[in-house]
PDB file of C-alpha atoms in Angstrom:
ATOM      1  CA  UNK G 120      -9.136  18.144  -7.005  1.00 68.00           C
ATOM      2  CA  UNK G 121      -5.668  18.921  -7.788  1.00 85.00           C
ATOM      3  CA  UNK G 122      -2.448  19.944  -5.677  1.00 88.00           C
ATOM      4  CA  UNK G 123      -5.584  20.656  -2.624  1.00 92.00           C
ATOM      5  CA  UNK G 124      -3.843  18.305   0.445  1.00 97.00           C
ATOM      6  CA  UNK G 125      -0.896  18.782   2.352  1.00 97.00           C
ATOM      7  CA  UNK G 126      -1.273  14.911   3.274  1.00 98.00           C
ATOM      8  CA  UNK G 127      -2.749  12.090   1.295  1.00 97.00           C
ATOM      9  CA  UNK G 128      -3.356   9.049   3.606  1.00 97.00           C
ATOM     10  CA  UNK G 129      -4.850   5.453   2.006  1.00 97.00           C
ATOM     11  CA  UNK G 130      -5.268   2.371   4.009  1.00 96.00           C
ATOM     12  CA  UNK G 131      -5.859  -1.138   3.210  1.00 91.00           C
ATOM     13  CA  UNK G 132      -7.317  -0.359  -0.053  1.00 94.00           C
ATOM     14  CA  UNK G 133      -4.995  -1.149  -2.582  1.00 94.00           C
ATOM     15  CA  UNK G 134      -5.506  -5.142  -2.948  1.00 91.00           C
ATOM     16  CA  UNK G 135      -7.234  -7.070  -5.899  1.00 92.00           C
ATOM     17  CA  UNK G 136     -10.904  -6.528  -5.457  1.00 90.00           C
ATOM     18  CA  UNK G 137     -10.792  -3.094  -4.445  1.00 94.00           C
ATOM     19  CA  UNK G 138      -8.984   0.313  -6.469  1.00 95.00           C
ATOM     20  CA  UNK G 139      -7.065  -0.412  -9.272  1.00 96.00           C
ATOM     21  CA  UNK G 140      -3.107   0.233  -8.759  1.00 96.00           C
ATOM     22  CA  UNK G 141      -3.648   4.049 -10.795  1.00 95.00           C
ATOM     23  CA  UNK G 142      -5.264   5.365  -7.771  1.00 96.00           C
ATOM     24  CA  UNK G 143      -1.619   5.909  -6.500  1.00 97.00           C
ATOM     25  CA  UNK G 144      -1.563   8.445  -9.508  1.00 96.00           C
ATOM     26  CA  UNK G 145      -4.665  10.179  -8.196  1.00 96.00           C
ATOM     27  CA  UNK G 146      -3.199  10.878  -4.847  1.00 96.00           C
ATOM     28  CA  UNK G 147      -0.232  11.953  -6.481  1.00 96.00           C
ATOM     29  CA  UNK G 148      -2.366  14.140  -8.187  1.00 95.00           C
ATOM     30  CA  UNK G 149      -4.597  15.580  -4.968  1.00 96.00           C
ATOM     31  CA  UNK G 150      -1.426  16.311  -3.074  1.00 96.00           C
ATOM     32  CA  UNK G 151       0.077  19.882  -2.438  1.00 95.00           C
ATOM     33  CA  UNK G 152       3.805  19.498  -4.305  1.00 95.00           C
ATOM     34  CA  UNK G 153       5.948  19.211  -1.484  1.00 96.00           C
ATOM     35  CA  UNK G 154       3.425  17.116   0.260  1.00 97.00           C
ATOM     36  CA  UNK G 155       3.235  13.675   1.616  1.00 98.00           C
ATOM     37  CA  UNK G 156       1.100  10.526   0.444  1.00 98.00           C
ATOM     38  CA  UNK G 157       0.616   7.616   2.789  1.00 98.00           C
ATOM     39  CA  UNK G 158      -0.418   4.319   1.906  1.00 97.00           C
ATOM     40  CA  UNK G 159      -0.709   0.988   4.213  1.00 97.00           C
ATOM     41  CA  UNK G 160      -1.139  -2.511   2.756  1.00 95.00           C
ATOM     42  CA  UNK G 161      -1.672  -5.902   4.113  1.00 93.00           C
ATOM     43  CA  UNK G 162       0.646  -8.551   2.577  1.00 91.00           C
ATOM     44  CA  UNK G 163      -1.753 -10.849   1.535  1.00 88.00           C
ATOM     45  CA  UNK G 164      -0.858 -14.613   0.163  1.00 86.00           C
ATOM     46  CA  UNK G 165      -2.322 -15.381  -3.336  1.00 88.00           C
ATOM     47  CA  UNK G 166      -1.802 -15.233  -7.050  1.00 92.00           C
ATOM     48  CA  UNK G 167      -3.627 -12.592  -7.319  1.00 92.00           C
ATOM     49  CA  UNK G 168      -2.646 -10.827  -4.601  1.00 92.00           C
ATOM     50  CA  UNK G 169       0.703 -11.681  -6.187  1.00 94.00           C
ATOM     51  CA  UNK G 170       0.366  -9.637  -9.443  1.00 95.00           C
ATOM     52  CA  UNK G 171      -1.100  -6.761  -7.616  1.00 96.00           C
ATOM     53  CA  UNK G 172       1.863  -6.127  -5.842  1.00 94.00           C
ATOM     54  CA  UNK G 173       4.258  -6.522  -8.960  1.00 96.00           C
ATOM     55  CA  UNK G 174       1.748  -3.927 -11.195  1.00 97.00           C
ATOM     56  CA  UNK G 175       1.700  -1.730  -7.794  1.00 97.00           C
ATOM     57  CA  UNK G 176       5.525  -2.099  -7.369  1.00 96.00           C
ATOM     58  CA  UNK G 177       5.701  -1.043 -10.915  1.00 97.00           C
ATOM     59  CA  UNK G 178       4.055   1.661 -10.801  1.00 97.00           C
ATOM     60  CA  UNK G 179       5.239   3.417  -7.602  1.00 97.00           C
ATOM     61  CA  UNK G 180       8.806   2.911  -9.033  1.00 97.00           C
ATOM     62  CA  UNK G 181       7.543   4.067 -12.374  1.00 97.00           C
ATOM     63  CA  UNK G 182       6.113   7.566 -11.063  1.00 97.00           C
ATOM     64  CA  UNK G 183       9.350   7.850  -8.934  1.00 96.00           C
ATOM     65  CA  UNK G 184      11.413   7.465 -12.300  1.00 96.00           C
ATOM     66  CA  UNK G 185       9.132  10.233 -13.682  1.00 95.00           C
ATOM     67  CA  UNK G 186       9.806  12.731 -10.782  1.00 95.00           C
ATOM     68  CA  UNK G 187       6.386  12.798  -9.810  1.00 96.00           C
ATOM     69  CA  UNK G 188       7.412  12.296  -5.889  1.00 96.00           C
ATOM     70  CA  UNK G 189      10.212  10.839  -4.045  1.00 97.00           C
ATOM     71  CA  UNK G 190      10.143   7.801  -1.516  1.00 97.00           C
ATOM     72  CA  UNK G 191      11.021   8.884   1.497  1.00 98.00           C
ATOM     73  CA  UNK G 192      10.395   5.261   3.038  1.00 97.00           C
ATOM     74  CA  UNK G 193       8.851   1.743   3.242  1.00 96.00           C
ATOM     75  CA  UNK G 194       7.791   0.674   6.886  1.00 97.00           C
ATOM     76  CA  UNK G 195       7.164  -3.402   7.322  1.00 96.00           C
ATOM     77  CA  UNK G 196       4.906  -4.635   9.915  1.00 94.00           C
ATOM     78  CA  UNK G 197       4.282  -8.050  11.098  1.00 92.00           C
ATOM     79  CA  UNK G 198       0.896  -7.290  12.569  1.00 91.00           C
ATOM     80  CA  UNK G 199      -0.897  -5.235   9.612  1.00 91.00           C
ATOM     81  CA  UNK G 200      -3.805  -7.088   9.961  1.00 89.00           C
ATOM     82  CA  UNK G 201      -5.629  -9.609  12.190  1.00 88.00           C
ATOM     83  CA  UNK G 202      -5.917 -12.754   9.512  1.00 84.00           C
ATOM     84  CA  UNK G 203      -9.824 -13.675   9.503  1.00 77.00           C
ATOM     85  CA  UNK G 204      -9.479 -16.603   8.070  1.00 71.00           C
ATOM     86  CA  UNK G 205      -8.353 -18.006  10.939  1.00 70.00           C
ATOM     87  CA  UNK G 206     -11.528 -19.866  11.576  1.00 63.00           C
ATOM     88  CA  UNK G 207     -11.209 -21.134  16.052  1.00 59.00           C
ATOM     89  CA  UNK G 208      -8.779 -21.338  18.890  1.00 60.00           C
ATOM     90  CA  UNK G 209      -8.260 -25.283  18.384  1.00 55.00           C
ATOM     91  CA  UNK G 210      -7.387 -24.443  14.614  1.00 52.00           C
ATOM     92  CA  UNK G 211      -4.571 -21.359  15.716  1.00 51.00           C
ATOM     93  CA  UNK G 212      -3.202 -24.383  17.666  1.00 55.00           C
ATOM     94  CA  UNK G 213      -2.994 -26.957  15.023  1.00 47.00           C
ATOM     95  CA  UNK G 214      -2.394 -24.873  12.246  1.00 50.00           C
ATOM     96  CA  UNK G 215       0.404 -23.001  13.518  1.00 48.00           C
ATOM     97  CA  UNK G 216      -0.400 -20.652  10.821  1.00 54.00           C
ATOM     98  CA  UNK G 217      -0.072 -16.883  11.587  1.00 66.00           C
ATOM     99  CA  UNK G 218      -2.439 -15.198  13.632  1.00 87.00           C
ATOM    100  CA  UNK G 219      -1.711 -11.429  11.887  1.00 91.00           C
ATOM    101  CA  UNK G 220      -0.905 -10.489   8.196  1.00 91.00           C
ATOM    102  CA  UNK G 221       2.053  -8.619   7.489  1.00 93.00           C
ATOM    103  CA  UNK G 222       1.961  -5.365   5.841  1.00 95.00           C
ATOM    104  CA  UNK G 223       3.675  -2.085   4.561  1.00 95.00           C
ATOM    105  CA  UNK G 224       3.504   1.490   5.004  1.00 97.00           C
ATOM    106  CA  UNK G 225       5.055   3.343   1.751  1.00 97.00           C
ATOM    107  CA  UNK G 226       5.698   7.283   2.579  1.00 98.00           C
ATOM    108  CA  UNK G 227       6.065   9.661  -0.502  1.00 98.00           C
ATOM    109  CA  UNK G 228       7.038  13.391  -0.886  1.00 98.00           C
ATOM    110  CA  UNK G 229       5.152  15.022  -4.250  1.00 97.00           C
ATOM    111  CA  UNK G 230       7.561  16.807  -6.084  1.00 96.00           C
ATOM    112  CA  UNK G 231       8.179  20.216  -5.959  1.00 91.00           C
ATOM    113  CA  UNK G 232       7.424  20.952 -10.038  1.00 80.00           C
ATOM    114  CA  UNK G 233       5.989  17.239 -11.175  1.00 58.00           C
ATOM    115  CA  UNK G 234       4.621  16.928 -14.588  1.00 59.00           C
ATOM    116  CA  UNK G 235       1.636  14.798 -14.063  1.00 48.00           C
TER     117      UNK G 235
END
């Protein structure tokens, strides 16, 4: 489908394992110009979650360089997610590791006349 939504919303999706990072270009694509495209992500820690984010990063910035939307704002949160790997209540204690995972929520605005 192309320029069919007013709003493009994707959560927690965009992490290794899941979509590949040129899904963002497919929303881009499925979005009204003028709309808005939503995505949430956890913060994850890991190598691999590490060069995700840089070849995400990349390409958000690179598809904002083309014209293909604007950003109209990056949202942190320090409770994204509940971290599951949190095993008991004695280890939360001990541990003192966190209990959520941080995250972001990116907001774009398609362009008007975008050449994708």
């Amino acid at each position: 489908m192309t320029g069919v939504f007013d709003v493009v919303i994707l959560v927690g999706a965009l992490s290794p394992g899941f979509v590949p990072v040129s899904v963002v270009r497919e929303l881009c694509h499925a979005t009204k110009p003028g709309g808005f495209i939503c995505i949430a992500r956890g913060l994850y820690p890991g190598a691999t979650e590490e060069i995700y984010k840089k070849d995400l990063e990349r390409e958000l910035q690179l598809m904002e360089d083309k014209g293909l939307w604007s950003l109209v704002g990056i949202k942190p949160t320090d409770r994204y997610i509940k971290n599951v790997h949190l095993t008991t209540e004695a280890d939360r204690k001990d541990e003192q590791e966190e209990q959520y995972i941080s995250g972001n929520v990116y907001l774009y605005k398609k362009s008007i006349n975008p050449s994708i």
